[in-house]
Coordinates of C-alpha atoms in Angstrom, one line a residue:
M1 CA 21.8 -20.9 63.9
A2 CA 20.5 -21.6 60.4
S3 CA 20.5 -18.7 58.0
P4 CA 17.2 -17.2 56.8
A5 CA 17.8 -18.7 53.4
K6 CA 18.3 -22.1 54.7
K7 CA 15.2 -21.8 56.9
Q8 CA 13.2 -20.8 53.9
D9 CA 14.6 -23.7 51.8
A10 CA 13.7 -26.2 54.6
T11 CA 10.2 -24.7 54.9
S12 CA 9.6 -24.9 51.2
R13 CA 10.9 -28.4 51.0
A14 CA 8.8 -29.5 53.9
R15 CA 5.7 -27.9 52.5
L16 CA 6.2 -29.3 49.0
S17 CA 7.1 -32.8 50.3
A18 CA 3.7 -32.7 52.2
V19 CA 2.0 -31.7 48.9
I20 CA 3.6 -34.6 47.0
K21 CA 2.8 -37.1 49.8
S22 CA -0.8 -35.9 49.9
A23 CA -1.0 -36.2 46.1
R24 CA 0.4 -39.8 46.1
D25 CA -2.0 -40.8 49.0
I26 CA -4.9 -39.5 46.9
M27 CA -3.8 -41.5 43.8
R28 CA -3.4 -44.6 45.9
K29 CA -7.1 -44.5 46.7
D30 CA -8.2 -44.5 43.0
A31 CA -9.1 -48.0 41.6
G32 CA -7.7 -47.1 38.1
L33 CA -4.1 -46.6 39.2
N34 CA -1.8 -49.5 39.8
G35 CA 1.6 -48.6 41.4
D36 CA 4.1 -45.8 40.7
L37 CA 4.3 -46.6 37.0
D38 CA 0.7 -45.3 36.7
R39 CA 0.9 -42.6 39.3
L40 CA 4.0 -40.8 38.3
P41 CA 3.1 -40.1 34.7
L42 CA -0.3 -38.6 35.8
L43 CA 1.5 -36.4 38.4
S44 CA 4.0 -35.4 35.8
W45 CA 1.6 -34.1 33.1
L46 CA -0.4 -32.3 35.8
L47 CA 2.7 -30.6 37.0
F48 CA 3.7 -29.8 33.5
L49 CA 0.3 -28.1 32.8
R50 CA 0.6 -26.2 36.1
S51 CA 4.1 -25.0 35.3
F52 CA 3.1 -24.1 31.7
D53 CA 0.3 -22.0 33.0
A54 CA 3.0 -19.9 34.9
L55 CA 4.8 -19.4 31.5
E56 CA 1.5 -18.4 29.9
A57 CA 1.0 -15.8 32.6
E58 CA 4.5 -14.4 32.0
R59 CA 3.7 -14.2 28.3
E60 CA 0.6 -12.1 29.0
V61 CA 2.7 -9.6 31.0
F62 CA 4.8 -9.0 27.8
G63 CA 1.6 -8.7 25.7
E64 CA 2.0 -12.1 23.9
D65 CA -0.9 -14.3 22.8
P66 CA -1.5 -17.4 24.9
I67 CA -0.3 -20.7 23.4
I68 CA -3.3 -22.7 24.9
K69 CA -6.9 -21.7 24.1
P70 CA -8.4 -19.9 27.1
E71 CA -11.0 -22.6 27.9
Y72 CA -8.2 -25.2 28.2
Q73 CA -5.7 -23.2 30.3
W74 CA -5.0 -24.6 33.8
R75 CA -6.5 -21.6 35.5
A76 CA -9.8 -21.9 33.6
W77 CA -10.7 -25.4 34.8
A78 CA -8.3 -26.3 37.7
D79 CA -9.0 -23.2 39.7
D80 CA -12.8 -23.8 39.7
E81 CA -13.2 -26.0 42.8
T82 CA -16.9 -26.6 41.9
F83 CA -15.8 -28.3 38.7
T84 CA -15.5 -32.0 39.9
G85 CA -16.8 -35.6 39.6
A86 CA -17.9 -37.1 36.3
E87 CA -18.2 -33.7 34.6
L88 CA -14.5 -33.0 35.3
L89 CA -13.4 -36.4 34.1
A90 CA -15.4 -36.0 30.9
F91 CA -13.8 -32.7 30.2
V92 CA -10.2 -34.0 30.9
N93 CA -10.6 -37.2 29.0
G94 CA -12.8 -36.1 26.2
K95 CA -11.7 -32.5 25.5
L96 CA -8.5 -31.3 27.3
L97 CA -6.2 -34.2 26.5
P98 CA -7.3 -34.6 22.9
E99 CA -6.9 -30.8 22.4
L100 CA -3.4 -30.7 23.8
A101 CA -2.3 -33.8 21.9
S102 CA -3.5 -32.2 18.6
M103 CA -1.4 -29.1 19.0
R104 CA 1.1 -28.5 16.1
S105 CA 2.9 -25.7 14.4
D106 CA 5.0 -25.4 11.3
V107 CA 7.2 -22.8 13.1
P108 CA 10.4 -24.4 14.6
G109 CA 10.6 -23.7 18.3
D110 CA 6.9 -23.1 18.7
P111 CA 5.7 -24.4 22.1
R112 CA 2.7 -26.0 20.5
N113 CA 5.0 -28.6 19.1
V114 CA 6.3 -29.4 22.6
L115 CA 2.7 -29.7 24.0
G116 CA 1.6 -31.9 21.1
Q117 CA 4.6 -34.2 21.7
V118 CA 4.2 -34.4 25.5
F119 CA 0.5 -35.2 25.4
A120 CA 0.5 -37.5 22.4
G121 CA -0.6 -40.8 23.9
V122 CA -1.2 -39.5 27.4
Q123 CA -4.2 -41.0 29.0
N124 CA -5.9 -40.3 32.3
R125 CA -6.3 -43.6 34.2
M126 CA -8.0 -42.1 37.3
L127 CA -11.6 -43.3 37.5
S128 CA -12.9 -41.0 40.3
G129 CA -13.6 -37.4 39.3
Y130 CA -13.7 -36.4 42.9
L131 CA -10.3 -37.9 43.7
F132 CA -9.0 -36.2 40.5
R133 CA -10.3 -32.9 41.8
D134 CA -8.5 -33.5 45.2
L135 CA -5.3 -34.2 43.3
V136 CA -5.6 -31.0 41.2
N137 CA -6.2 -29.0 44.4
Q138 CA -2.9 -30.3 45.8
I139 CA -0.9 -29.3 42.8
R140 CA -2.5 -25.9 42.9
G141 CA -0.5 -25.4 46.1
I142 CA 2.7 -25.3 44.1
D143 CA 3.7 -21.8 43.0
F144 CA 5.6 -22.0 39.7
N145 CA 6.2 -18.3 39.8
S146 CA 8.4 -18.9 42.9
S147 CA 12.1 -19.9 42.2
D148 CA 12.2 -21.6 45.6
D149 CA 9.2 -23.8 44.7
I150 CA 10.6 -24.6 41.3
H151 CA 14.1 -25.5 42.7
T152 CA 12.6 -27.6 45.4
M153 CA 10.2 -29.4 43.1
A154 CA 13.1 -30.2 40.8
F155 CA 14.9 -31.9 43.7
L156 CA 11.7 -33.8 44.8
Y157 CA 11.0 -34.8 41.3
E158 CA 14.3 -36.4 40.8
D159 CA 13.7 -38.4 44.0
L160 CA 10.3 -39.5 42.5
L161 CA 12.0 -40.6 39.3
K162 CA 14.5 -42.7 41.3
Q163 CA 11.6 -44.4 43.1
M164 CA 9.9 -45.1 39.8
R165 CA 13.1 -46.5 38.3
D166 CA 13.3 -49.0 41.2
A167 CA 9.7 -49.9 40.6
A168 CA 10.5 -50.5 36.9
G169 CA 13.4 -52.8 37.7
D170 CA 12.2 -55.7 35.6
S171 CA 11.0 -53.7 32.6
G172 CA 14.4 -53.8 30.8
E173 CA 15.1 -50.1 31.3
F174 CA 18.7 -49.4 32.5
Y175 CA 18.8 -46.0 34.0
T176 CA 22.1 -44.3 34.7
P177 CA 23.0 -43.8 38.3
R178 CA 23.6 -40.1 39.2
P179 CA 27.2 -40.5 40.3
V180 CA 28.1 -42.0 36.9
I181 CA 26.3 -39.2 35.1
R182 CA 28.1 -36.5 37.1
F183 CA 31.5 -38.1 36.6
M184 CA 31.0 -38.4 32.8
V185 CA 29.7 -34.8 32.5
E186 CA 32.6 -33.4 34.6
Q187 CA 35.3 -35.3 32.6
T188 CA 33.9 -34.1 29.2
F189 CA 34.7 -30.4 30.3
L190 CA 31.7 -28.8 28.7
K191 CA 31.9 -25.2 27.4
L192 CA 29.1 -22.7 27.1
G193 CA 28.1 -22.4 23.4
E194 CA 28.6 -26.1 22.6
S195 CA 25.7 -28.2 21.3
I196 CA 25.2 -31.1 23.7
M197 CA 23.1 -34.1 22.9
D198 CA 21.9 -37.4 24.4
P199 CA 20.3 -39.6 21.7
A200 CA 18.9 -42.0 24.3
C201 CA 18.0 -39.4 26.9
G202 CA 15.5 -41.4 29.1
T203 CA 14.3 -39.2 31.9
G204 CA 17.0 -36.5 31.1
G205 CA 19.7 -37.2 33.6
F206 CA 22.7 -36.3 31.3
L207 CA 20.9 -33.2 30.0
V208 CA 19.9 -31.9 33.4
E209 CA 23.5 -32.4 34.7
A210 CA 25.0 -30.7 31.6
Y211 CA 22.5 -27.8 32.0
T212 CA 23.2 -27.5 35.7
E213 CA 27.0 -27.4 35.0
L214 CA 26.7 -24.6 32.4
I215 CA 23.8 -22.4 33.6
P216 CA 26.0 -20.4 36.1
Q217 CA 28.1 -19.2 33.1
A218 CA 25.0 -18.0 31.1
T219 CA 24.9 -14.5 32.7
S220 CA 22.6 -12.8 30.1
R221 CA 19.2 -13.7 28.5
V222 CA 20.9 -14.2 25.2
L223 CA 23.4 -16.7 26.7
Q224 CA 20.6 -18.5 28.5
Q225 CA 18.5 -18.9 25.4
Q226 CA 21.5 -20.2 23.6
L227 CA 22.0 -22.8 26.3
F228 CA 18.4 -23.8 26.1
N229 CA 18.8 -24.4 22.4
N230 CA 22.0 -26.3 22.8
I231 CA 20.7 -28.9 25.2
R232 CA 19.2 -31.6 23.0
G233 CA 17.8 -35.0 23.4
I234 CA 15.9 -37.8 21.7
E235 CA 13.8 -40.5 23.5
K236 CA 11.9 -43.3 21.8
K237 CA 9.5 -44.4 24.5
P238 CA 6.6 -42.2 25.5
L239 CA 6.8 -42.5 29.3
P240 CA 10.5 -41.5 29.7
F241 CA 9.9 -38.7 27.1
L242 CA 7.1 -37.2 29.3
L243 CA 9.2 -37.6 32.5
C244 CA 12.2 -36.0 30.7
M245 CA 10.2 -33.0 29.5
M246 CA 9.0 -32.4 33.1
N247 CA 12.4 -32.9 34.5
L248 CA 14.0 -30.3 32.2
T249 CA 11.1 -27.9 32.7
L250 CA 11.5 -28.1 36.4
H251 CA 15.2 -27.4 36.2
G252 CA 14.5 -24.2 34.3
I253 CA 14.4 -25.0 30.5
P254 CA 11.1 -23.5 29.4
S255 CA 10.8 -25.3 26.0
P256 CA 13.1 -28.4 26.1
K257 CA 14.6 -29.4 22.7
V258 CA 13.8 -33.1 23.1
L259 CA 12.4 -35.1 20.3
H260 CA 10.0 -38.1 20.7
A261 CA 11.3 -40.4 18.1
N262 CA 13.5 -43.4 17.3
S263 CA 17.0 -41.8 17.7
L264 CA 18.7 -44.3 15.4
R265 CA 16.3 -43.5 12.6
V266 CA 16.8 -39.7 13.2
M267 CA 20.6 -39.9 13.4
I268 CA 20.9 -42.1 10.3
D269 CA 18.5 -39.9 8.3
E270 CA 20.1 -36.6 9.2
K271 CA 23.1 -36.0 7.1
G272 CA 25.6 -33.1 6.7
P273 CA 27.6 -30.9 9.0
G274 CA 24.6 -28.9 10.0
S275 CA 23.0 -31.8 11.9
Q276 CA 26.2 -32.7 13.9
V277 CA 26.9 -31.7 17.5
D278 CA 29.9 -30.8 19.7
V279 CA 29.3 -33.2 22.6
I280 CA 27.4 -36.5 23.0
L281 CA 26.7 -37.9 26.5
T282 CA 24.7 -41.1 26.5
N283 CA 23.9 -44.5 27.9
P284 CA 22.3 -46.2 24.9
P285 CA 20.1 -49.3 25.4
F286 CA 22.1 -52.4 25.4
G287 CA 21.2 -56.1 25.3
G288 CA 18.2 -55.2 23.2
E289 CA 17.4 -55.5 19.5
E290 CA 16.3 -53.0 16.9
E291 CA 13.6 -53.7 14.3
D292 CA 14.8 -54.9 10.9
S293 CA 13.9 -51.6 9.1
I294 CA 16.2 -49.6 11.4
A295 CA 19.1 -52.0 11.1
K296 CA 18.8 -52.2 7.3
S297 CA 19.0 -48.4 7.0
F298 CA 22.6 -48.5 8.3
P299 CA 25.4 -48.8 5.7
S300 CA 26.3 -52.2 4.3
G301 CA 28.7 -53.9 6.7
Y302 CA 27.3 -52.2 9.8
Q303 CA 23.8 -53.7 9.8
T304 CA 23.1 -55.5 13.0
R305 CA 20.2 -55.7 15.5
E306 CA 22.5 -55.1 18.5
T307 CA 21.6 -51.7 19.8
A308 CA 24.9 -50.9 21.5
W309 CA 26.8 -51.3 18.2
L310 CA 24.3 -49.4 16.2
F311 CA 24.4 -46.5 18.7
L312 CA 28.2 -46.4 18.7
H313 CA 28.3 -46.2 14.9
A314 CA 25.6 -43.5 14.8
V315 CA 27.2 -41.5 17.5
I316 CA 30.6 -41.4 15.7
K317 CA 28.8 -40.0 12.6
K318 CA 26.7 -37.5 14.7
L319 CA 29.8 -35.8 16.2
K320 CA 31.3 -32.8 14.6
Q321 CA 35.0 -32.9 13.6
G322 CA 36.7 -32.0 16.9
G323 CA 33.7 -33.1 19.0
R324 CA 33.8 -35.2 22.1
C325 CA 31.8 -38.2 23.5
A326 CA 31.3 -40.1 26.7
I327 CA 29.3 -43.2 26.3
V328 CA 28.3 -46.2 28.5
L329 CA 28.9 -49.6 26.9
P330 CA 28.6 -53.1 28.3
N331 CA 31.6 -55.5 28.3
G332 CA 30.0 -57.5 25.5
A333 CA 30.4 -54.6 23.1
L334 CA 34.2 -54.4 23.7
F335 CA 35.2 -57.8 22.3
G336 CA 34.3 -60.3 19.6
E337 CA 34.6 -60.5 15.8
G338 CA 32.2 -59.6 13.0
I339 CA 30.3 -56.3 12.9
G340 CA 31.3 -55.4 16.5
A341 CA 35.0 -55.6 15.6
K342 CA 34.3 -53.5 12.4
I343 CA 32.7 -50.7 14.5
R344 CA 35.5 -50.7 17.0
K345 CA 38.0 -50.5 14.2
Q346 CA 36.0 -47.5 12.9
L347 CA 36.1 -46.0 16.4
L348 CA 39.9 -46.3 16.6
E349 CA 40.5 -45.0 13.1
E350 CA 38.1 -42.0 13.1
C351 CA 38.5 -41.0 16.8
D352 CA 41.0 -40.7 19.6
L353 CA 39.7 -43.2 22.1
H354 CA 41.8 -41.8 24.9
T355 CA 40.1 -43.4 28.0
V356 CA 38.2 -46.5 29.0
V357 CA 36.9 -46.5 32.6
R358 CA 36.1 -50.0 33.6
L359 CA 33.2 -50.2 36.2
P360 CA 32.7 -53.1 38.6
Q361 CA 29.8 -55.4 38.6
G362 CA 26.5 -54.1 40.0
V363 CA 26.8 -50.4 39.2
F364 CA 23.5 -50.6 37.3
A365 CA 21.8 -52.8 39.8
P366 CA 19.0 -53.7 40.2
Y367 CA 18.3 -53.3 36.4
T368 CA 21.3 -55.4 35.3
Q369 CA 24.4 -57.1 36.8
I370 CA 26.2 -56.8 33.4
P371 CA 29.5 -55.0 34.0
A372 CA 29.7 -51.7 32.0
N373 CA 32.4 -49.3 30.8
L374 CA 32.7 -45.6 30.2
L375 CA 34.3 -44.8 26.9
F376 CA 35.7 -41.2 26.4
F377 CA 36.7 -40.3 22.8
D378 CA 37.4 -37.1 20.7
K379 CA 36.6 -37.0 17.0
T380 CA 40.0 -35.4 16.2
S381 CA 42.5 -37.9 14.9
P382 CA 43.1 -41.7 14.9
T383 CA 43.8 -43.3 18.3
K384 CA 47.5 -43.6 19.2
E385 CA 47.1 -45.0 22.6
T386 CA 44.3 -45.7 25.1
W387 CA 44.4 -45.4 28.8
F388 CA 42.4 -47.9 30.9
Y389 CA 41.3 -47.2 34.4
E390 CA 39.8 -49.9 36.6
I391 CA 37.4 -48.8 39.4
T392 CA 37.2 -51.5 42.1
P393 CA 34.4 -51.9 44.6
P394 CA 34.9 -51.0 48.2
E395 CA 37.2 -53.4 50.2
G396 CA 35.4 -56.5 51.2
S397 CA 32.9 -56.3 48.4
R398 CA 32.7 -58.0 45.0
G399 CA 30.4 -55.3 43.5
Y400 CA 27.6 -53.0 44.1
A401 CA 23.9 -53.7 44.7
K402 CA 20.6 -51.8 45.0
T403 CA 21.2 -51.5 48.8
R404 CA 24.9 -50.7 48.3
P405 CA 25.0 -48.3 45.3
M406 CA 28.1 -46.6 43.9
R407 CA 28.8 -43.2 45.5
Y408 CA 30.2 -40.1 43.6
E409 CA 33.1 -40.0 46.1
E410 CA 34.3 -43.3 44.6
F411 CA 35.2 -41.4 41.4
E412 CA 37.4 -38.9 43.2
S413 CA 40.7 -40.8 42.7
T414 CA 39.9 -41.3 39.0
A415 CA 39.1 -37.6 38.6
A416 CA 42.4 -36.7 40.4
W417 CA 44.3 -39.0 38.0
W418 CA 42.5 -37.7 34.9
G419 CA 44.8 -34.6 34.3
G420 CA 42.2 -32.0 33.4
P421 CA 41.0 -31.2 29.9
E422 CA 44.5 -31.9 28.5
R423 CA 44.8 -35.2 30.3
A424 CA 48.3 -34.1 31.4
D425 CA 50.8 -36.0 33.4
R426 CA 49.0 -39.3 33.5
T427 CA 50.9 -42.2 35.0
E428 CA 50.5 -45.9 35.3
N429 CA 49.5 -47.3 38.7
D430 CA 47.7 -50.3 40.2
R431 CA 44.5 -49.1 38.6
A432 CA 45.6 -47.3 35.4
W433 CA 47.5 -48.7 32.5
R434 CA 48.3 -47.5 28.9
V435 CA 47.8 -49.6 25.8
P436 CA 49.5 -48.5 22.5
I437 CA 47.4 -48.7 19.3
A438 CA 49.7 -51.4 17.9
D439 CA 48.6 -53.7 20.7
L440 CA 44.9 -53.0 20.2
L441 CA 45.2 -53.7 16.4
A442 CA 47.1 -56.9 17.1
S443 CA 44.3 -58.1 19.5
G444 CA 41.7 -57.6 16.8
F445 CA 40.4 -54.4 18.3
N446 CA 39.7 -56.0 21.6
L447 CA 38.9 -53.4 24.3
D448 CA 37.9 -55.9 27.0
L449 CA 41.3 -55.8 28.7
T450 CA 42.1 -57.1 32.1
N451 CA 44.2 -54.9 34.5
P452 CA 47.7 -56.2 34.1
N453 CA 48.6 -54.8 37.6
T454 CA 46.1 -56.9 39.5
I455 CA 47.3 -60.1 41.2
D456 CA 44.2 -62.2 41.1
N457 CA 44.9 -65.1 43.5
L458 CA 42.4 -67.7 42.7
L459 CA 43.4 -69.7 45.8
H460 CA 41.9 -67.0 48.0
R461 CA 38.6 -66.8 46.2
S462 CA 35.6 -68.8 47.3
P463 CA 33.9 -71.4 45.1
T464 CA 30.7 -69.3 45.1
E465 CA 32.6 -66.3 43.7
L466 CA 34.4 -68.4 41.0
L467 CA 31.1 -70.0 40.0
A468 CA 29.4 -66.6 39.7
E469 CA 32.2 -65.3 37.5
L470 CA 32.1 -68.4 35.3
I471 CA 28.3 -68.0 34.9
E472 CA 28.7 -64.3 34.0
T473 CA 31.3 -65.1 31.4
E474 CA 29.2 -67.8 29.9
Q475 CA 26.2 -65.5 29.7
E476 CA 28.3 -62.8 27.9
V477 CA 29.6 -65.5 25.4
L478 CA 26.0 -66.8 24.8
S479 CA 24.8 -63.2 24.2
L480 CA 27.5 -62.6 21.7
L481 CA 26.9 -65.9 19.9
T482 CA 23.2 -65.3 19.8
S483 CA 23.8 -61.9 18.2
L484 CA 26.2 -63.3 15.7
Q485 CA 23.7 -66.1 14.8
K486 CA 21.0 -63.5 14.0
D487 CA 23.4 -61.5 11.9
V488 CA 24.3 -64.6 9.9
E489 CA 20.6 -65.5 9.5
D490 CA 19.8 -62.0 8.3
R491 CA 22.4 -62.0 5.5

């Protein structure tokens, strides 16, 4: 027989699932919304306002002044069911959203700055004020004073984000699968009190996982507030920024420390030990190009438009001495000459690149088929040796796909081999091998190394597989040559 707690959880989830389904059905009827890429942002900022109103109510209990003017608070307009149609739309579009977007404060940590950032650029695309009223009424059914509702909404919201990511498959955004995030966070061995940053935080996957890992240890209000302040992110694009703020809020961070800005610009402008952090967890954009002004703000010799290399250079500088990093990089960033080789040299000289986990093709499907790697390094001392660990796809498969995603369980053998925080008693096997620094230097800082323990019998591979591999290699080479050509042209 199910326990009362489980019954309550199932009831809460069923009720809130019905609320979300009804909300999505209402939005589908409106002529102004096209697909989940329009619907989810609308749902997100309405949820954000609903949850913020619960925080306002809590402030009132402690005698604090409200952050939002009374006439714009959720309860003032959303709870009035007679307020609907064109009048409601005129209020939302002409008064509410401009008011929220204009909120600013010179006081660091003031929630007005969060509201101003979240609503900057937010537009309501719904055309029917009556459907908008129906949507608002659905969201009123969520109780943000209830920990059950908040916990369940966080779970449902992550599912909505996954659906939106699938809908955005061809938009060039490469979101990190949850199993990869969880593995990277676990192998970084986070400690309460450390500052943790994702400079390309997207919808907040790494930040949520880090927070979830540490919050059980924050057993007092002081420790909880310290953790809130130590979870930090930067996101350049407005839609992922909005979704990230909602994601963190639903998971229990009342005033997320996420900046809406170009993180490369922020990291290169911020100087000094005070701006550095203990841990960086990130999957920076790769295969893209940065604008000239950003690339030219980097030190001479490190100026390139390739975002993966720019992020790697900036992340090394952003880490405190003794800090740790786990970063996703594509195969193309691990080899080649020019600026890429110079940044890998910097990595090996300034940090201990202790582990490279090589992922099989398709882990980031459907966004890209480019094979990726997880690099783990400490900013403690120069690299003496690097361990490589190759994760292979399930038997009978050449890689992963949207319909066959990678599962967390497939990291279990890697985690067991890891050796804990001290990386103790590591041994070579058919997947793991050790490369001394002398070999890496002799190869021109090449980190794109093939598993020496794999017997790749070409005679047993089909022509289709061989052709696919050749095309993939040629595409990597072409991408590298294109990047080098642009660098030469820019000089």
